[in-house]
mmCIF file of C-alpha atoms in Angstrom:
data_model
loop_
_atom_site.group_PDB
_atom_site.id
_atom_site.type_symbol
_atom_site.label_atom_id
_atom_site.label_comp_id
_atom_site.label_asym_id
_atom_site.label_seq_id
_atom_site.Cartn_x
_atom_site.Cartn_y
_atom_site.Cartn_z
ATOM 1 C CA MET A 1 -5.816 -23.367 26.917
ATOM 2 C CA ILE A 2 -3.175 -24.197 24.858
ATOM 3 C CA THR A 3 0.615 -24.981 26.232
ATOM 4 C CA VAL A 4 3.804 -23.375 24.499
ATOM 5 C CA PRO A 5 5.839 -26.461 23.673
ATOM 6 C CA GLN A 6 9.167 -25.970 26.087
ATOM 7 C CA SER A 7 11.205 -26.662 22.652
ATOM 8 C CA MET A 8 9.682 -23.588 21.395
ATOM 9 C CA ARG A 9 10.580 -21.076 23.959
ATOM 10 C CA ALA A 10 14.216 -22.559 24.218
ATOM 11 C CA MET A 11 15.248 -21.494 20.355
ATOM 12 C CA PRO A 12 18.363 -19.109 21.007
ATOM 13 C CA ARG A 13 16.073 -16.158 18.714
ATOM 14 C CA TRP A 14 14.025 -14.912 22.098
ATOM 15 C CA THR A 15 17.474 -14.634 23.941
ATOM 16 C CA ARG A 16 17.708 -10.901 22.577
ATOM 17 C CA ASP A 17 13.871 -10.646 21.970
ATOM 18 C CA GLU A 18 12.026 -9.169 24.803
ATOM 19 C CA ALA A 19 8.832 -8.586 22.482
ATOM 20 C CA GLY A 20 8.963 -12.339 21.529
ATOM 21 C CA ARG A 21 9.090 -13.599 25.070
ATOM 22 C CA ALA A 22 6.268 -11.693 26.250
ATOM 23 C CA TRP A 23 4.310 -13.212 22.990
ATOM 24 C CA LEU A 24 5.331 -16.644 23.690
ATOM 25 C CA ASP A 25 3.863 -15.979 27.545
ATOM 26 C CA GLU A 26 0.139 -14.018 25.997
ATOM 27 C CA LEU A 27 0.325 -16.718 23.173
ATOM 28 C CA PRO A 28 -2.645 -19.410 25.193
ATOM 29 C CA GLN A 29 -4.883 -16.263 25.358
ATOM 30 C CA LEU A 30 -4.059 -14.924 21.857
ATOM 31 C CA VAL A 31 -5.008 -18.522 20.754
ATOM 32 C CA ALA A 32 -8.047 -18.605 22.760
ATOM 33 C CA GLU A 33 -9.526 -15.035 21.561
ATOM 34 C CA GLN A 34 -8.645 -16.106 18.223
ATOM 35 C CA CYS A 35 -10.879 -19.434 18.205
ATOM 36 C CA ARG A 36 -13.335 -17.616 19.409
ATOM 37 C CA THR A 37 -13.502 -14.738 16.789
ATOM 38 C CA TRP A 38 -13.526 -17.425 14.051
ATOM 39 C CA ASP A 39 -15.652 -19.556 15.699
ATOM 40 C CA VAL A 40 -12.762 -22.457 15.836
ATOM 41 C CA GLU A 41 -11.768 -25.200 18.496
ATOM 42 C CA VAL A 42 -8.825 -26.650 19.502
ATOM 43 C CA ASP A 43 -8.153 -30.182 18.356
ATOM 44 C CA GLY A 44 -4.502 -31.131 18.813
ATOM 45 C CA ALA A 45 -1.307 -30.354 20.521
ATOM 46 C CA PRO A 46 0.551 -27.325 19.275
ATOM 47 C CA LEU A 47 3.520 -27.412 16.878
ATOM 48 C CA HIS A 48 6.390 -24.652 15.806
ATOM 49 C CA GLY A 49 8.741 -24.042 13.333
ATOM 50 C CA SER A 50 11.489 -21.838 13.285
ATOM 51 C CA ASN A 51 9.726 -18.722 13.739
ATOM 52 C CA ALA A 52 5.282 -19.164 14.394
ATOM 53 C CA ILE A 53 3.166 -21.300 16.308
ATOM 54 C CA VAL A 54 0.748 -23.805 14.451
ATOM 55 C CA VAL A 55 -2.615 -24.988 16.671
ATOM 56 C CA PRO A 56 -4.747 -27.917 14.904
ATOM 57 C CA VAL A 57 -8.365 -26.529 15.152
ATOM 58 C CA ALA A 58 -11.455 -27.647 14.104
ATOM 59 C CA ARG A 59 -14.904 -26.425 12.991
ATOM 60 C CA GLY A 60 -18.098 -28.860 13.053
ATOM 61 C CA GLY A 61 -16.635 -31.581 10.488
ATOM 62 C CA ALA A 62 -13.628 -29.429 9.311
ATOM 63 C CA VAL A 63 -10.437 -29.159 10.425
ATOM 64 C CA PHE A 64 -7.865 -26.349 9.300
ATOM 65 C CA ALA A 65 -4.505 -25.125 11.574
ATOM 66 C CA LEU A 66 -4.247 -21.638 13.373
ATOM 67 C CA ARG A 67 -1.029 -19.842 12.486
ATOM 68 C CA LEU A 68 0.204 -16.940 14.663
ATOM 69 C CA ALA A 69 3.451 -15.318 14.218
ATOM 70 C CA PRO A 70 5.336 -13.445 17.142
ATOM 71 C CA PRO A 71 5.527 -9.110 17.003
ATOM 72 C CA GLY A 72 7.583 -8.267 13.806
ATOM 73 C CA ASP A 73 6.525 -10.458 11.226
ATOM 74 C CA ASP A 74 5.032 -9.285 8.032
ATOM 75 C CA VAL A 75 1.945 -11.262 8.503
ATOM 76 C CA THR A 76 0.538 -8.772 5.320
ATOM 77 C CA ARG A 77 3.316 -9.841 2.866
ATOM 78 C CA GLN A 78 2.701 -13.739 3.625
ATOM 79 C CA VAL A 79 -0.878 -12.825 3.609
ATOM 80 C CA GLU A 80 -0.601 -11.687 -0.178
ATOM 81 C CA ALA A 81 1.704 -14.734 -1.410
ATOM 82 C CA LEU A 82 -0.725 -17.150 -0.421
ATOM 83 C CA ARG A 83 -3.683 -15.331 -2.091
ATOM 84 C CA PHE A 84 -1.474 -14.434 -5.223
ATOM 85 C CA TRP A 85 -0.712 -18.218 -5.255
ATOM 86 C CA ASP A 86 -4.137 -19.558 -4.162
ATOM 87 C CA GLY A 87 -3.349 -23.258 -3.165
ATOM 88 C CA ARG A 88 -1.198 -23.400 -6.600
ATOM 89 C CA GLY A 89 1.892 -25.279 -4.631
ATOM 90 C CA VAL A 90 1.252 -23.898 -1.173
ATOM 91 C CA VAL A 91 -1.373 -23.869 1.606
ATOM 92 C CA GLU A 92 -4.336 -22.608 1.144
ATOM 93 C CA LEU A 93 -5.660 -19.585 2.674
ATOM 94 C CA ILE A 94 -8.948 -19.615 4.792
ATOM 95 C CA GLU A 95 -9.317 -16.562 7.174
ATOM 96 C CA ALA A 96 -6.757 -13.874 7.593
ATOM 97 C CA ASP A 97 -6.417 -11.169 10.438
ATOM 98 C CA PRO A 98 -2.859 -9.617 9.843
ATOM 99 C CA ALA A 99 -3.711 -7.285 12.613
ATOM 100 C CA HIS A 100 -3.144 -10.400 14.931
ATOM 101 C CA ARG A 101 -0.597 -11.899 12.967
ATOM 102 C CA ALA A 102 -3.192 -14.749 12.517
ATOM 103 C CA MET A 103 -4.197 -16.656 9.529
ATOM 104 C CA LEU A 104 -6.539 -20.002 9.740
ATOM 105 C CA LEU A 105 -4.832 -22.428 7.317
ATOM 106 C CA GLU A 106 -6.125 -25.374 5.260
ATOM 107 C CA ARG A 107 -4.800 -28.763 7.949
ATOM 108 C CA LEU A 108 -1.576 -30.345 6.788
ATOM 109 C CA ASP A 109 0.305 -33.202 7.937
ATOM 110 C CA GLY A 110 2.678 -31.017 10.463
ATOM 111 C CA ALA A 111 4.260 -34.218 11.431
ATOM 112 C CA ARG A 112 5.798 -35.639 7.965
ATOM 113 C CA THR A 113 8.367 -32.766 5.848
ATOM 114 C CA LEU A 114 10.066 -33.284 3.212
ATOM 115 C CA LEU A 115 13.527 -33.503 6.167
ATOM 116 C CA SER A 116 11.961 -37.325 6.249
ATOM 117 C CA VAL A 117 12.208 -37.956 2.586
ATOM 118 C CA PRO A 118 15.285 -39.574 1.098
ATOM 119 C CA LEU A 119 17.587 -36.752 -0.078
ATOM 120 C CA ASP A 120 17.454 -36.947 -3.775
ATOM 121 C CA GLU A 121 13.676 -37.594 -4.052
ATOM 122 C CA ALA A 122 13.239 -34.106 -1.731
ATOM 123 C CA HIS A 123 15.425 -32.182 -4.283
ATOM 124 C CA GLN A 124 13.126 -33.581 -6.796
ATOM 125 C CA VAL A 125 10.005 -32.737 -5.333
ATOM 126 C CA ILE A 126 11.796 -29.119 -4.081
ATOM 127 C CA ALA A 127 12.828 -28.631 -7.475
ATOM 128 C CA GLY A 128 8.916 -29.541 -9.059
ATOM 129 C CA LEU A 129 7.588 -27.018 -6.631
ATOM 130 C CA VAL A 130 9.534 -23.995 -8.087
ATOM 131 C CA ARG A 131 8.671 -24.838 -11.239
ATOM 132 C CA THR A 132 4.780 -24.588 -10.155
ATOM 133 C CA LEU A 133 5.168 -21.821 -8.417
ATOM 134 C CA ALA A 134 7.108 -20.150 -11.306
ATOM 135 C CA VAL A 135 4.073 -18.206 -12.942
ATOM 136 C CA PRO A 136 4.170 -15.017 -13.955
ATOM 137 C CA ALA A 137 4.679 -12.386 -10.242
ATOM 138 C CA PRO A 138 2.773 -9.066 -9.944
ATOM 139 C CA PRO A 139 4.637 -6.609 -11.528
ATOM 140 C CA ASP A 140 5.148 -5.014 -7.903
ATOM 141 C CA ALA A 141 6.621 -7.855 -6.198
ATOM 142 C CA PRO A 142 9.572 -7.152 -4.623
ATOM 143 C CA THR A 143 12.638 -8.524 -7.210
ATOM 144 C CA THR A 144 14.909 -10.749 -6.389
ATOM 145 C CA ALA A 145 17.912 -8.033 -8.169
ATOM 146 C CA GLU A 146 16.782 -5.674 -5.801
ATOM 147 C CA VAL A 147 17.818 -8.052 -2.644
ATOM 148 C CA ALA A 148 21.253 -8.299 -4.707
ATOM 149 C CA ARG A 149 21.482 -4.700 -4.883
ATOM 150 C CA GLN A 150 20.872 -4.321 -0.990
ATOM 151 C CA HIS A 151 23.630 -6.922 -0.850
ATOM 152 C CA ALA A 152 26.286 -5.242 -2.805
ATOM 153 C CA GLU A 153 26.004 -2.893 -1.081
ATOM 154 C CA SER A 154 26.430 -4.068 2.594
ATOM 155 C CA PHE A 155 28.445 -7.086 2.010
ATOM 156 C CA GLU A 156 31.806 -5.154 2.410
ATOM 157 C CA ARG A 157 30.482 -3.165 5.481
ATOM 158 C CA ASP A 158 29.358 -6.309 7.651
ATOM 159 C CA TRP A 159 31.864 -8.381 7.139
ATOM 160 C CA ILE A 160 34.469 -6.129 8.537
ATOM 161 C CA ALA A 161 31.909 -5.445 11.075
ATOM 162 C CA LEU A 162 32.111 -8.975 11.830
ATOM 163 C CA ALA A 163 36.193 -9.618 12.042
ATOM 164 C CA GLU A 164 36.389 -10.585 8.483
ATOM 165 C CA PRO A 165 34.922 -14.023 9.234
ATOM 166 C CA VAL A 166 35.968 -15.192 5.407
ATOM 167 C CA VAL A 167 39.052 -14.725 3.340
ATOM 168 C CA PRO A 168 38.904 -11.309 0.862
ATOM 169 C CA GLN A 169 38.564 -13.345 -2.125
ATOM 170 C CA GLN A 170 35.421 -14.970 -1.089
ATOM 171 C CA LEU A 171 33.948 -11.257 0.085
ATOM 172 C CA ARG A 172 34.840 -9.610 -3.506
ATOM 173 C CA ALA A 173 33.091 -12.784 -5.295
ATOM 174 C CA ALA A 174 30.475 -12.287 -3.357
ATOM 175 C CA VAL A 175 30.454 -8.844 -4.018
ATOM 176 C CA ASP A 176 30.448 -9.177 -7.711
ATOM 177 C CA HIS A 177 28.376 -11.984 -8.320
ATOM 178 C CA ALA A 178 25.535 -9.831 -6.244
ATOM 179 C CA LEU A 179 26.483 -6.701 -8.708
ATOM 180 C CA ALA A 180 26.158 -8.578 -11.255
ATOM 181 C CA LEU A 181 22.726 -9.976 -10.487
ATOM 182 C CA ALA A 182 21.272 -6.940 -9.489
ATOM 183 C CA ALA A 183 22.385 -5.516 -13.140
ATOM 184 C CA ALA A 184 20.525 -8.324 -15.249
ATOM 185 C CA PRO A 185 17.566 -8.587 -16.417
ATOM 186 C CA VAL A 186 14.687 -8.840 -14.572
ATOM 187 C CA ALA A 187 12.512 -12.250 -15.045
ATOM 188 C CA ASP A 188 8.317 -11.487 -14.501
ATOM 189 C CA THR A 189 8.268 -15.094 -12.449
ATOM 190 C CA ALA A 190 7.179 -15.435 -8.948
ATOM 191 C CA VAL A 191 9.922 -16.823 -6.616
ATOM 192 C CA ASP A 192 9.710 -18.334 -3.035
ATOM 193 C CA ALA A 193 11.739 -16.543 -0.965
ATOM 194 C CA ASP A 194 11.707 -19.001 1.894
ATOM 195 C CA LEU A 195 12.425 -22.017 0.290
ATOM 196 C CA HIS A 196 13.614 -25.053 1.875
ATOM 197 C CA HIS A 197 12.336 -28.860 3.036
ATOM 198 C CA GLY A 198 11.302 -28.392 6.764
ATOM 199 C CA GLN A 199 8.922 -25.718 4.535
ATOM 200 C CA VAL A 200 6.735 -28.699 2.555
ATOM 201 C CA LEU A 201 4.935 -30.569 4.597
ATOM 202 C CA ALA A 202 2.318 -33.858 3.386
ATOM 203 C CA GLY A 203 -0.849 -32.667 2.143
ATOM 204 C CA THR A 204 -4.253 -34.552 1.043
ATOM 205 C CA ARG A 205 -4.942 -32.561 -2.254
ATOM 206 C CA ALA A 206 -1.361 -33.008 -3.262
ATOM 207 C CA PRO A 207 1.598 -35.212 -1.865
ATOM 208 C CA TRP A 208 3.335 -32.512 -1.080
ATOM 209 C CA ILE A 209 2.479 -28.381 -0.343
ATOM 210 C CA MET A 210 4.363 -25.310 0.368
ATOM 211 C CA VAL A 211 3.944 -23.114 3.481
ATOM 212 C CA ASP A 212 5.127 -20.041 4.739
ATOM 213 C CA PRO A 213 5.733 -18.607 0.979
ATOM 214 C CA VAL A 214 7.533 -15.330 0.134
ATOM 215 C CA LEU A 215 6.769 -13.429 -2.685
ATOM 216 C CA LEU A 216 9.702 -12.169 -4.756
ATOM 217 C CA ARG A 217 10.034 -11.737 -8.580
ATOM 218 C CA GLY A 218 12.434 -12.615 -10.741
ATOM 219 C CA ASP A 219 14.979 -15.501 -10.346
ATOM 220 C CA PRO A 220 13.592 -19.166 -10.014
ATOM 221 C CA GLU A 221 17.171 -19.983 -8.946
ATOM 222 C CA TYR A 222 17.472 -17.725 -5.802
ATOM 223 C CA ASP A 223 16.965 -19.214 -3.152
ATOM 224 C CA LEU A 224 18.734 -22.762 -3.976
ATOM 225 C CA ALA A 225 21.387 -21.996 -1.187
ATOM 226 C CA ARG A 226 18.840 -22.243 1.331
ATOM 227 C CA VAL A 227 17.635 -25.973 -0.383
ATOM 228 C CA LEU A 228 21.180 -27.196 -0.662
ATOM 229 C CA TRP A 229 22.399 -25.560 3.426
ATOM 230 C CA THR A 230 19.658 -27.262 5.176
ATOM 231 C CA ARG A 231 20.473 -30.755 4.462
ATOM 232 C CA LEU A 232 24.375 -30.126 3.808
ATOM 233 C CA ASP A 233 25.157 -32.353 6.703
ATOM 234 C CA GLU A 234 23.717 -35.511 4.358
ATOM 235 C CA MET A 235 26.043 -34.614 1.472
ATOM 236 C CA PRO A 236 29.461 -35.633 2.949
ATOM 237 C CA GLY A 237 31.496 -35.246 0.079
ATOM 238 C CA ASP A 238 31.879 -31.548 -2.290
ATOM 239 C CA ASP A 239 31.059 -33.803 -5.384
ATOM 240 C CA ASP A 240 27.630 -34.783 -3.514
ATOM 241 C CA VAL A 241 26.797 -31.181 -3.154
ATOM 242 C CA THR A 242 27.392 -29.925 -6.904
ATOM 243 C CA ALA A 243 25.119 -33.349 -7.848
ATOM 244 C CA ALA A 244 22.502 -31.895 -6.019
ATOM 245 C CA PHE A 245 23.290 -28.214 -7.199
ATOM 246 C CA ARG A 246 23.166 -29.793 -11.195
ATOM 247 C CA ALA A 247 20.000 -31.562 -10.658
ATOM 248 C CA PHE A 248 18.129 -28.895 -9.352
ATOM 249 C CA VAL A 249 19.296 -26.940 -12.078
ATOM 250 C CA ALA A 250 18.525 -29.392 -14.827
ATOM 251 C CA THR A 251 15.105 -30.081 -13.419
ATOM 252 C CA VAL A 252 14.012 -26.450 -12.821
ATOM 253 C CA ASP A 253 15.404 -25.488 -16.094
ATOM 254 C CA VAL A 254 17.818 -22.130 -15.122
ATOM 255 C CA PRO A 255 21.372 -21.166 -16.304
ATOM 256 C CA GLU A 256 23.907 -22.717 -14.085
ATOM 257 C CA ASP A 257 26.133 -19.852 -13.940
ATOM 258 C CA ARG A 258 23.366 -17.575 -12.556
ATOM 259 C CA ALA A 259 22.237 -20.491 -9.837
ATOM 260 C CA ARG A 260 25.704 -20.986 -8.865
ATOM 261 C CA ALA A 261 26.139 -17.063 -8.562
ATOM 262 C CA TRP A 262 22.984 -16.983 -6.023
ATOM 263 C CA VAL A 263 24.277 -19.796 -3.906
ATOM 264 C CA VAL A 264 27.485 -17.670 -3.456
ATOM 265 C CA VAL A 265 25.288 -14.316 -2.519
ATOM 266 C CA ARG A 266 22.608 -16.031 -0.482
ATOM 267 C CA SER A 267 25.629 -18.054 1.400
ATOM 268 C CA PHE A 268 27.361 -15.371 1.975
ATOM 269 C CA SER A 269 24.259 -13.628 3.233
ATOM 270 C CA TYR A 270 23.332 -16.002 5.535
ATOM 271 C CA LEU A 271 26.643 -16.561 7.137
ATOM 272 C CA LEU A 272 26.648 -12.599 8.052
ATOM 273 C CA TRP A 273 23.357 -12.984 9.199
ATOM 274 C CA GLY A 274 24.107 -16.528 11.371
ATOM 275 C CA LEU A 275 27.002 -14.882 12.592
ATOM 276 C CA SER A 276 25.718 -11.616 13.683
ATOM 277 C CA HIS A 277 22.772 -13.264 15.762
ATOM 278 C CA GLY A 278 25.131 -15.938 17.660
ATOM 279 C CA MET A 279 24.502 -18.916 15.213
ATOM 280 C CA THR A 280 27.431 -21.616 14.811
ATOM 281 C CA GLU A 281 25.988 -24.466 13.032
ATOM 282 C CA ASP A 282 24.694 -22.537 10.055
ATOM 283 C CA PRO A 283 27.444 -20.582 9.507
ATOM 284 C CA MET A 284 29.816 -23.250 9.134
ATOM 285 C CA ARG A 285 27.676 -24.530 6.459
ATOM 286 C CA CYS A 286 27.203 -21.475 4.589
ATOM 287 C CA ARG A 287 31.189 -21.701 4.479
ATOM 288 C CA ARG A 288 31.469 -25.062 3.165
ATOM 289 C CA LEU A 289 28.922 -23.580 0.335
ATOM 290 C CA LEU A 290 31.357 -20.922 -0.568
ATOM 291 C CA ASP A 291 34.435 -22.813 -0.335
ATOM 292 C CA ILE A 292 32.719 -24.813 -2.973
ATOM 293 C CA PHE A 293 31.272 -22.355 -5.390
ATOM 294 C CA ALA A 294 33.076 -18.890 -4.756
#
């Protein structure tokens, strides 16, 4: 049976998650059962991200990756996203068992992500993937406008509950931008709502492939803030940040004002979420983005 990596057990996210800790204890047995279901054998040491565990597996001469997610993870939505894009810029789905939060996926190189690539090159790869994914979306997909509307309704309440962690002017900017984005016409473009360097792995059929996509319909610039905050510490000057922002806008060919609005809204949202979950480093990065763009 596999051994759950200690680095996964040590993640702060499990501190308040009793069901998640129980799932970690059950993982070796769950992996063994899923391997029997899909007639595969463990073929290497497990890896993990911020959420799921990924186990290299094989069947005959074919190699795959077995992904298991914790309780509460919306695997059905992830399966729908993978089936929609069907390998276009994203990892290929081989089998799915949403009831057990399990997927059998194309094997990628989990040791090589865009986090290991020079920043300018990594940003260009991500921008290119955004364009690759930007095909007509299903009409029933959740929209970026709906997300903006929810934020507009909750920002002030959550800001007060967290003892007003940023100045009122930044709250007002975030709410105003969210209201404007919610009211704007919705594009029919497919968007990945979980976009960052750690989600892009080296592949064989393509140099770089996205994993764990979340399908939305709307603005391709929706998750630019996450692209920026993921490697923000490598951009020491504010000019470096705005240069990266403008390069993304130019490559993806999106309106700069809407991109700026989404950076403010998404940074404010993650700031509040991070503080409410006891995070310390990422909220500081969000504050920096708000100082630059709000």
